[in-house]
């Protein structure tokens, strides 16, 4: 492309409200040079919000003096001409212009979408992150001219990346492009293939040979020597094999374990020690040293340990050091499990590399995720050969094809999947239900990404996983984790919840419908599609004997008929279930409502009809599975070469049978054969496809003890929130971990002098109608007095939205930025805006009660609107409550205390932080259980008083 125009608009306010243009800029590029530019402020004919002024630096006086949009448009449109328009998320700018009456016909090229294709692995895809990854200097950010110029330079750099993709990749992309007639990058990739073809023949003429496999171009991208332009089983591993390095040496366990020396560990963290000297700003903490010594003793003695380490302890380093010394000295793997991606990244990307750089010993670490995070090459090839691809599937194939040429892990986290791409990932993921290792050709050849990840993990001293993988590995026959005998569980307060999820299951009509559609469906053009008809087409092209072909084709035809019958029976079953819920629910179910299946519900007359319908569906599903078994035998008997990609087909059939087997056993348990220790419920939705039945264990402790704790030499569980009222009894009972050693460490922070806990006494209880208005007034006064600097935690999105709507206009009139979870962007974007804005309040729900780390004055006040009790009607909570003599005191209150402690911990994040925690739930001061909540928090200065005094009390505390 010789000439294009890079475009950017600055808008007010953020998405979700009426947007108006306040600045407009366009930059014309000819080749890689800027040849002209256009920029002007625009009078939006409205006041600027604090958010816009803080973000752009544009003030009200400047836009008031600017021309109006209708005055600017003629010269702006004349500048654009017919050139292609380039921009970051350019559709948003075009939508705003369209709303102003401007309809542009120019070709559009979005740098956000193009970077998502060509730069896998970025932490984010905003313009600044993309530019930095490409080595492009940023101009004045959040000003139209600077952003337009950077967008143009980003496009040119991305275009160059496309021009250096390998010829097989480009050829396959361009075979898919005609199926996407409106794809904006079609011309770019056609030009890239033309250039690569020209360069290839030129190079062959000069050197007599093409690129050697693994040779890189000047841009550092892998290129290929093969002349083929179609992907096949033999060629694909070349794309995916960029990480075929020699495996590191295997661990060699010593016969007699060598204990870790606690004094040696302490010396590392003493002033002048190897670790203390290498970590910027490191401060010696007695609590950290005590934890480290206790963890070392548990590893040495083969004991289980519970450690509550308050905020600021430095618990990651306190368990990493003894874990890695024990692992290296003894040639034994230590697994570390976290609940959140943030902590997993901190360990693997920051803490472990820091130790590798400063410790006088060599060790290896590996990160392992669940199967669904890894691409399955076999399923990817199956999808790529499908004759009836949707637009979303084509876009996913193009993105993953480019990624396959560079990825070393096959990890989905490296991709920025957009829109339907994320939903379609499951169709190419290495799901356990579709995995048949014994029959998979890629597993046999060593190209399987799950296999590669496991091999790396097998040779690692430290293995970092998450709770989901840790627990799913205990319940699946096809495990991913290598053998380990020592385990450290961080964020252990989440272990029961994740175990509940992994030890249960969900069966939805949408999942079953998708599965049957993969087997057989009739397209809009009335052409059969799916695995079964495509397999028949393949066999028709082979030289099979008439008898063999007839036998197999009959099996395929009857399998297609059974798949259709399953679809019809499944629809009847789900409609029957839906009608039953509508008839028997206490109130009309809403989307996401969970209705517990109790013995009394099963005794209702309509339930027997559900059992009958399930039995009929199960019979069809079982017949389909038996047909697959016979089909697999028949295909296995074919001679070599009679079935192209035969191993992949057999593996696919094995995966189908495994899925059907699990579906039948799960459905039988939920519908007709409930277990005495099972919890069952139905989840409703606006569409039948969203209706689902689910199961969870009544108590996970016994299963955890049998499958985990009793099988390991040492399991260490740690968190900032494991005790209630100074006791580990509750968490030990929930996890089945009796007899473990205990260590409770207070925080290193001086809460008594740094933190005021103000409990409001006179706001009506949450169930009272007047409560909401009182909450709105209290938050408005408090945030106004403190000029932002406040995080408000809610227990429901509905109350957050209601409160935000009530307080936003008044606070923004005062120049205070109001940022609301679910309304103003992603969690990451909200946190960044909160940290960088001088006056802001952040309104968050569940995910904001943990993992928020804002140091300094930006967060000076934390408001907890309501105690985070579980919803009493939740099926899991209700069933587990029934197991206690005093469910509220023994189960509900301790569970809520742990959640409250997590929220409380968001405020003080450093030794110099100072702040106020305000609890607007008056039950803390009026109910018998209130003291339990206060006594479970760190010892701080506590006051109780009216809502009218909270703002002044907070201001005074922070001032003094």
PDB file of N, CA and C in Angstrom, residues 436-508:
ATOM      1  N   UNK A 436      -7.477 -38.899  23.252  1.00  0.00           N
ATOM      2  CA  UNK A 436      -7.196 -40.333  23.242  1.00  0.00           C
ATOM      3  C   UNK A 436      -5.720 -40.494  22.920  1.00  0.00           C
ATOM      4  N   UNK A 437      -4.888 -40.432  23.939  1.00  0.00           N
ATOM      5  CA  UNK A 437      -3.446 -40.374  23.726  1.00  0.00           C
ATOM      6  C   UNK A 437      -2.921 -41.575  22.953  1.00  0.00           C
ATOM      7  N   UNK A 438      -3.431 -42.748  23.270  1.00  0.00           N
ATOM      8  CA  UNK A 438      -2.893 -43.954  22.641  1.00  0.00           C
ATOM      9  C   UNK A 438      -3.077 -43.938  21.135  1.00  0.00           C
ATOM     10  N   UNK A 439      -4.115 -43.237  20.652  1.00  0.00           N
ATOM     11  CA  UNK A 439      -4.404 -43.234  19.217  1.00  0.00           C
ATOM     12  C   UNK A 439      -3.971 -41.953  18.522  1.00  0.00           C
ATOM     13  N   UNK A 440      -3.436 -40.986  19.256  1.00  0.00           N
ATOM     14  CA  UNK A 440      -3.136 -39.672  18.668  1.00  0.00           C
ATOM     15  C   UNK A 440      -1.770 -39.687  17.985  1.00  0.00           C
ATOM     16  N   UNK A 441      -1.706 -39.383  16.693  1.00  0.00           N
ATOM     17  CA  UNK A 441      -0.416 -39.401  15.991  1.00  0.00           C
ATOM     18  C   UNK A 441       0.546 -38.327  16.494  1.00  0.00           C
ATOM     19  N   UNK A 442       0.028 -37.186  16.925  1.00  0.00           N
ATOM     20  CA  UNK A 442       0.894 -36.103  17.381  1.00  0.00           C
ATOM     21  C   UNK A 442       1.490 -36.416  18.746  1.00  0.00           C
ATOM     22  N   UNK A 443       0.743 -37.151  19.556  1.00  0.00           N
ATOM     23  CA  UNK A 443       1.301 -37.605  20.832  1.00  0.00           C
ATOM     24  C   UNK A 443       2.436 -38.590  20.579  1.00  0.00           C
ATOM     25  N   UNK A 444       2.209 -39.501  19.634  1.00  0.00           N
ATOM     26  CA  UNK A 444       3.236 -40.508  19.332  1.00  0.00           C
ATOM     27  C   UNK A 444       4.501 -39.873  18.781  1.00  0.00           C
ATOM     28  N   UNK A 445       4.342 -38.800  17.987  1.00  0.00           N
ATOM     29  CA  UNK A 445       5.514 -38.159  17.385  1.00  0.00           C
ATOM     30  C   UNK A 445       6.160 -37.117  18.305  1.00  0.00           C
ATOM     31  N   UNK A 446       5.531 -36.864  19.453  1.00  0.00           N
ATOM     32  CA  UNK A 446       6.111 -35.915  20.397  1.00  0.00           C
ATOM     33  C   UNK A 446       5.787 -34.472  20.121  1.00  0.00           C
ATOM     34  N   UNK A 447       4.808 -34.202  19.247  1.00  0.00           N
ATOM     35  CA  UNK A 447       4.465 -32.823  18.905  1.00  0.00           C
ATOM     36  C   UNK A 447       3.340 -32.254  19.762  1.00  0.00           C
ATOM     37  N   UNK A 448       2.696 -33.102  20.558  1.00  0.00           N
ATOM     38  CA  UNK A 448       1.567 -32.678  21.393  1.00  0.00           C
ATOM     39  C   UNK A 448       2.035 -31.626  22.400  1.00  0.00           C
ATOM     40  N   UNK A 449       1.335 -30.496  22.446  1.00  0.00           N
ATOM     41  CA  UNK A 449       1.729 -29.424  23.352  1.00  0.00           C
ATOM     42  C   UNK A 449       1.554 -29.833  24.815  1.00  0.00           C
ATOM     43  N   UNK A 450       0.512 -30.607  25.120  1.00  0.00           N
ATOM     44  CA  UNK A 450       0.341 -31.084  26.494  1.00  0.00           C
ATOM     45  C   UNK A 450       1.517 -31.972  26.883  1.00  0.00           C
ATOM     46  N   UNK A 451       1.924 -32.837  25.966  1.00  0.00           N
ATOM     47  CA  UNK A 451       3.060 -33.716  26.228  1.00  0.00           C
ATOM     48  C   UNK A 451       4.338 -32.902  26.435  1.00  0.00           C
ATOM     49  N   UNK A 452       4.564 -31.885  25.601  1.00  0.00           N
ATOM     50  CA  UNK A 452       5.750 -31.046  25.746  1.00  0.00           C
ATOM     51  C   UNK A 452       5.759 -30.346  27.106  1.00  0.00           C
ATOM     52  N   UNK A 453       4.600 -29.827  27.496  1.00  0.00           N
ATOM     53  CA  UNK A 453       4.523 -29.133  28.781  1.00  0.00           C
ATOM     54  C   UNK A 453       4.800 -30.092  29.924  1.00  0.00           C
ATOM     55  N   UNK A 454       4.261 -31.299  29.805  1.00  0.00           N
ATOM     56  CA  UNK A 454       4.493 -32.278  30.877  1.00  0.00           C
ATOM     57  C   UNK A 454       5.957 -32.683  30.939  1.00  0.00           C
ATOM     58  N   UNK A 455       6.594 -32.889  29.782  1.00  0.00           N
ATOM     59  CA  UNK A 455       8.012 -33.275  29.788  1.00  0.00           C
ATOM     60  C   UNK A 455       8.870 -32.195  30.437  1.00  0.00           C
ATOM     61  N   UNK A 456       8.536 -30.940  30.156  1.00  0.00           N
ATOM     62  CA  UNK A 456       9.276 -29.856  30.792  1.00  0.00           C
ATOM     63  C   UNK A 456       9.053 -29.873  32.299  1.00  0.00           C
ATOM     64  N   UNK A 457       7.814 -30.148  32.684  1.00  0.00           N
ATOM     65  CA  UNK A 457       7.489 -30.196  34.114  1.00  0.00           C
ATOM     66  C   UNK A 457       8.196 -31.354  34.805  1.00  0.00           C
ATOM     67  N   UNK A 458       8.354 -32.469  34.112  1.00  0.00           N
ATOM     68  CA  UNK A 458       8.982 -33.645  34.703  1.00  0.00           C
ATOM     69  C   UNK A 458      10.448 -33.388  35.068  1.00  0.00           C
ATOM     70  N   UNK A 459      11.074 -32.428  34.396  1.00  0.00           N
ATOM     71  CA  UNK A 459      12.493 -32.151  34.632  1.00  0.00           C
ATOM     72  C   UNK A 459      12.708 -30.892  35.465  1.00  0.00           C
ATOM     73  N   UNK A 460      11.626 -30.388  36.069  1.00  0.00           N
ATOM     74  CA  UNK A 460      11.714 -29.140  36.834  1.00  0.00           C
ATOM     75  C   UNK A 460      11.773 -29.428  38.332  1.00  0.00           C
ATOM     76  N   UNK A 461      12.526 -28.593  39.051  1.00  0.00           N
ATOM     77  CA  UNK A 461      12.564 -28.687  40.509  1.00  0.00           C
ATOM     78  C   UNK A 461      11.322 -28.043  41.125  1.00  0.00           C
ATOM     79  N   UNK A 462      10.930 -26.898  40.565  1.00  0.00           N
ATOM     80  CA  UNK A 462       9.721 -26.215  41.016  1.00  0.00           C
ATOM     81  C   UNK A 462       8.689 -26.265  39.904  1.00  0.00           C
ATOM     82  N   UNK A 463       7.506 -26.701  40.244  1.00  0.00           N
ATOM     83  CA  UNK A 463       6.416 -26.790  39.270  1.00  0.00           C
ATOM     84  C   UNK A 463       5.281 -25.888  39.737  1.00  0.00           C
ATOM     85  N   UNK A 464       4.966 -24.860  38.946  1.00  0.00           N
ATOM     86  CA  UNK A 464       3.912 -23.916  39.296  1.00  0.00           C
ATOM     87  C   UNK A 464       2.641 -24.286  38.536  1.00  0.00           C
ATOM     88  N   UNK A 465       1.558 -24.511  39.280  1.00  0.00           N
ATOM     89  CA  UNK A 465       0.269 -24.866  38.682  1.00  0.00           C
ATOM     90  C   UNK A 465      -0.803 -23.989  39.335  1.00  0.00           C
ATOM     91  N   UNK A 466      -2.044 -24.173  38.909  1.00  0.00           N
ATOM     92  CA  UNK A 466      -3.142 -23.501  39.598  1.00  0.00           C
ATOM     93  C   UNK A 466      -4.043 -24.538  40.270  1.00  0.00           C
ATOM     94  N   UNK A 467      -4.920 -24.052  41.156  1.00  0.00           N
ATOM     95  CA  UNK A 467      -5.768 -24.970  41.906  1.00  0.00           C
ATOM     96  C   UNK A 467      -6.647 -25.825  40.983  1.00  0.00           C
ATOM     97  N   UNK A 468      -7.115 -25.225  39.881  1.00  0.00           N
ATOM     98  CA  UNK A 468      -7.991 -25.960  38.969  1.00  0.00           C
ATOM     99  C   UNK A 468      -7.279 -27.184  38.412  1.00  0.00           C
ATOM    100  N   UNK A 469      -6.045 -27.017  37.946  1.00  0.00           N
ATOM    101  CA  UNK A 469      -5.298 -28.145  37.403  1.00  0.00           C
ATOM    102  C   UNK A 469      -4.924 -29.127  38.503  1.00  0.00           C
ATOM    103  N   UNK A 470      -4.484 -28.623  39.629  1.00  0.00           N
ATOM    104  CA  UNK A 470      -4.109 -29.491  40.747  1.00  0.00           C
ATOM    105  C   UNK A 470      -5.247 -30.445  41.098  1.00  0.00           C
ATOM    106  N   UNK A 471      -6.457 -29.906  41.175  1.00  0.00           N
ATOM    107  CA  UNK A 471      -7.587 -30.705  41.633  1.00  0.00           C
ATOM    108  C   UNK A 471      -8.209 -31.533  40.518  1.00  0.00           C
ATOM    109  N   UNK A 472      -8.236 -30.998  39.298  1.00  0.00           N
ATOM    110  CA  UNK A 472      -8.786 -31.790  38.194  1.00  0.00           C
ATOM    111  C   UNK A 472      -7.899 -32.996  37.925  1.00  0.00           C
ATOM    112  N   UNK A 473      -6.596 -32.850  38.171  1.00  0.00           N
ATOM    113  CA  UNK A 473      -5.677 -33.956  37.952  1.00  0.00           C
ATOM    114  C   UNK A 473      -5.947 -35.112  38.914  1.00  0.00           C
ATOM    115  N   UNK A 474      -6.528 -34.793  40.074  1.00  0.00           N
ATOM    116  CA  UNK A 474      -6.855 -35.840  41.037  1.00  0.00           C
ATOM    117  C   UNK A 474      -8.062 -36.658  40.598  1.00  0.00           C
ATOM    118  N   UNK A 475      -8.925 -36.060  39.767  1.00  0.00           N
ATOM    119  CA  UNK A 475     -10.187 -36.707  39.412  1.00  0.00           C
ATOM    120  C   UNK A 475     -10.205 -37.295  38.012  1.00  0.00           C
ATOM    121  N   UNK A 476      -9.204 -36.956  37.176  1.00  0.00           N
ATOM    122  CA  UNK A 476      -9.188 -37.449  35.799  1.00  0.00           C
ATOM    123  C   UNK A 476      -8.258 -38.647  35.657  1.00  0.00           C
ATOM    124  N   UNK A 477      -8.687 -39.616  34.872  1.00  0.00           N
ATOM    125  CA  UNK A 477      -7.853 -40.797  34.637  1.00  0.00           C
ATOM    126  C   UNK A 477      -6.647 -40.451  33.768  1.00  0.00           C
ATOM    127  N   UNK A 478      -6.798 -39.434  32.893  1.00  0.00           N
ATOM    128  CA  UNK A 478      -5.689 -38.995  32.045  1.00  0.00           C
ATOM    129  C   UNK A 478      -5.076 -37.757  32.695  1.00  0.00           C
ATOM    130  N   UNK A 479      -4.089 -37.950  33.552  1.00  0.00           N
ATOM    131  CA  UNK A 479      -3.503 -36.850  34.293  1.00  0.00           C
ATOM    132  C   UNK A 479      -2.488 -36.075  33.477  1.00  0.00           C
ATOM    133  N   UNK A 480      -2.191 -34.879  33.934  1.00  0.00           N
ATOM    134  CA  UNK A 480      -1.211 -34.020  33.277  1.00  0.00           C
ATOM    135  C   UNK A 480       0.012 -33.825  34.167  1.00  0.00           C
ATOM    136  N   UNK A 481      -0.177 -33.724  35.461  1.00  0.00           N
ATOM    137  CA  UNK A 481       0.923 -33.416  36.361  1.00  0.00           C
ATOM    138  C   UNK A 481       1.868 -34.608  36.507  1.00  0.00           C
ATOM    139  N   UNK A 482       3.165 -34.338  36.508  1.00  0.00           N
ATOM    140  CA  UNK A 482       4.112 -35.402  36.823  1.00  0.00           C
ATOM    141  C   UNK A 482       4.047 -35.736  38.315  1.00  0.00           C
ATOM    142  N   UNK A 483       4.692 -36.801  38.713  1.00  0.00           N
ATOM    143  CA  UNK A 483       4.672 -37.224  40.109  1.00  0.00           C
ATOM    144  C   UNK A 483       5.329 -36.171  41.000  1.00  0.00           C
ATOM    145  N   UNK A 484       4.731 -35.903  42.136  1.00  0.00           N
ATOM    146  CA  UNK A 484       5.310 -35.005  43.115  1.00  0.00           C
ATOM    147  C   UNK A 484       4.873 -35.473  44.501  1.00  0.00           C
ATOM    148  N   UNK A 485       5.716 -35.242  45.493  1.00  0.00           N
ATOM    149  CA  UNK A 485       5.377 -35.680  46.848  1.00  0.00           C
ATOM    150  C   UNK A 485       5.344 -34.530  47.842  1.00  0.00           C
ATOM    151  N   UNK A 486       5.711 -33.332  47.392  1.00  0.00           N
ATOM    152  CA  UNK A 486       5.687 -32.152  48.244  1.00  0.00           C
ATOM    153  C   UNK A 486       4.917 -31.043  47.527  1.00  0.00           C
ATOM    154  N   UNK A 487       3.994 -30.429  48.238  1.00  0.00           N
ATOM    155  CA  UNK A 487       3.084 -29.458  47.628  1.00  0.00           C
ATOM    156  C   UNK A 487       2.940 -28.246  48.532  1.00  0.00           C
ATOM    157  N   UNK A 488       2.987 -27.063  47.912  1.00  0.00           N
ATOM    158  CA  UNK A 488       2.696 -25.803  48.613  1.00  0.00           C
ATOM    159  C   UNK A 488       1.477 -25.178  47.950  1.00  0.00           C
ATOM    160  N   UNK A 489       0.448 -24.907  48.728  1.00  0.00           N
ATOM    161  CA  UNK A 489      -0.794 -24.326  48.212  1.00  0.00           C
ATOM    162  C   UNK A 489      -0.905 -22.897  48.727  1.00  0.00           C
ATOM    163  N   UNK A 490      -0.673 -21.934  47.848  1.00  0.00           N
ATOM    164  CA  UNK A 490      -0.879 -20.527  48.200  1.00  0.00           C
ATOM    165  C   UNK A 490      -2.322 -20.160  47.863  1.00  0.00           C
ATOM    166  N   UNK A 491      -2.806 -19.068  48.454  1.00  0.00           N
ATOM    167  CA  UNK A 491      -4.226 -18.689  48.311  1.00  0.00           C
ATOM    168  C   UNK A 491      -5.109 -19.887  48.659  1.00  0.00           C
ATOM    169  N   UNK A 492      -4.753 -20.548  49.775  1.00  0.00           N
ATOM    170  CA  UNK A 492      -5.412 -21.804  50.146  1.00  0.00           C
ATOM    171  C   UNK A 492      -6.855 -21.608  50.585  1.00  0.00           C
ATOM    172  N   UNK A 493      -7.258 -20.385  50.860  1.00  0.00           N
ATOM    173  CA  UNK A 493      -8.656 -20.153  51.237  1.00  0.00           C
ATOM    174  C   UNK A 493      -9.605 -20.444  50.074  1.00  0.00           C
ATOM    175  N   UNK A 494      -9.076 -20.585  48.856  1.00  0.00           N
ATOM    176  CA  UNK A 494      -9.913 -20.901  47.696  1.00  0.00           C
ATOM    177  C   UNK A 494      -9.981 -22.411  47.414  1.00  0.00           C
ATOM    178  N   UNK A 495      -9.262 -23.215  48.173  1.00  0.00           N
ATOM    179  CA  UNK A 495      -9.134 -24.628  47.819  1.00  0.00           C
ATOM    180  C   UNK A 495     -10.469 -25.363  47.878  1.00  0.00           C
ATOM    181  N   UNK A 496     -11.277 -25.092  48.869  1.00  0.00           N
ATOM    182  CA  UNK A 496     -12.564 -25.783  48.975  1.00  0.00           C
ATOM    183  C   UNK A 496     -13.468 -25.426  47.794  1.00  0.00           C
ATOM    184  N   UNK A 497     -13.531 -24.163  47.435  1.00  0.00           N
ATOM    185  CA  UNK A 497     -14.393 -23.747  46.326  1.00  0.00           C
ATOM    186  C   UNK A 497     -13.967 -24.391  45.016  1.00  0.00           C
ATOM    187  N   UNK A 498     -12.649 -24.418  44.751  1.00  0.00           N
ATOM    188  CA  UNK A 498     -12.181 -25.008  43.503  1.00  0.00           C
ATOM    189  C   UNK A 498     -12.356 -26.519  43.508  1.00  0.00           C
ATOM    190  N   UNK A 499     -12.162 -27.151  44.666  1.00  0.00           N
ATOM    191  CA  UNK A 499     -12.395 -28.598  44.760  1.00  0.00           C
ATOM    192  C   UNK A 499     -13.864 -28.920  44.502  1.00  0.00           C
ATOM    193  N   UNK A 500     -14.741 -28.071  44.994  1.00  0.00           N
ATOM    194  CA  UNK A 500     -16.180 -28.261  44.742  1.00  0.00           C
ATOM    195  C   UNK A 500     -16.470 -28.247  43.252  1.00  0.00           C
ATOM    196  N   UNK A 501     -15.829 -27.304  42.557  1.00  0.00           N
ATOM    197  CA  UNK A 501     -16.046 -27.194  41.108  1.00  0.00           C
ATOM    198  C   UNK A 501     -15.459 -28.389  40.364  1.00  0.00           C
ATOM    199  N   UNK A 502     -14.238 -28.775  40.700  1.00  0.00           N
ATOM    200  CA  UNK A 502     -13.566 -29.838  39.957  1.00  0.00           C
ATOM    201  C   UNK A 502     -14.148 -31.220  40.246  1.00  0.00           C
ATOM    202  N   UNK A 503     -14.683 -31.420  41.432  1.00  0.00           N
ATOM    203  CA  UNK A 503     -15.241 -32.717  41.788  1.00  0.00           C
ATOM    204  C   UNK A 503     -16.710 -32.833  41.417  1.00  0.00           C
ATOM    205  N   UNK A 504     -17.263 -31.762  40.885  1.00  0.00           N
ATOM    206  CA  UNK A 504     -18.622 -31.817  40.378  1.00  0.00           C
ATOM    207  C   UNK A 504     -18.616 -31.826  38.859  1.00  0.00           C
ATOM    208  N   UNK A 505     -19.785 -31.656  38.260  1.00  0.00           N
ATOM    209  CA  UNK A 505     -19.861 -31.586  36.804  1.00  0.00           C
ATOM    210  C   UNK A 505     -21.146 -30.890  36.389  1.00  0.00           C
ATOM    211  N   UNK A 506     -21.168 -30.432  35.152  1.00  0.00           N
ATOM    212  CA  UNK A 506     -22.339 -29.749  34.586  1.00  0.00           C
ATOM    213  C   UNK A 506     -22.651 -30.343  33.225  1.00  0.00           C
ATOM    214  N   UNK A 507     -23.912 -30.575  32.984  1.00  0.00           N
ATOM    215  CA  UNK A 507     -24.373 -31.093  31.692  1.00  0.00           C
ATOM    216  C   UNK A 507     -25.404 -30.113  31.143  1.00  0.00           C
ATOM    217  N   UNK A 508     -25.051 -29.426  30.048  1.00  0.00           N
ATOM    218  CA  UNK A 508     -25.958 -28.432  29.482  1.00  0.00           C
ATOM    219  C   UNK A 508     -26.460 -28.886  28.115  1.00  0.00           C
TER     220      UNK A 508
END
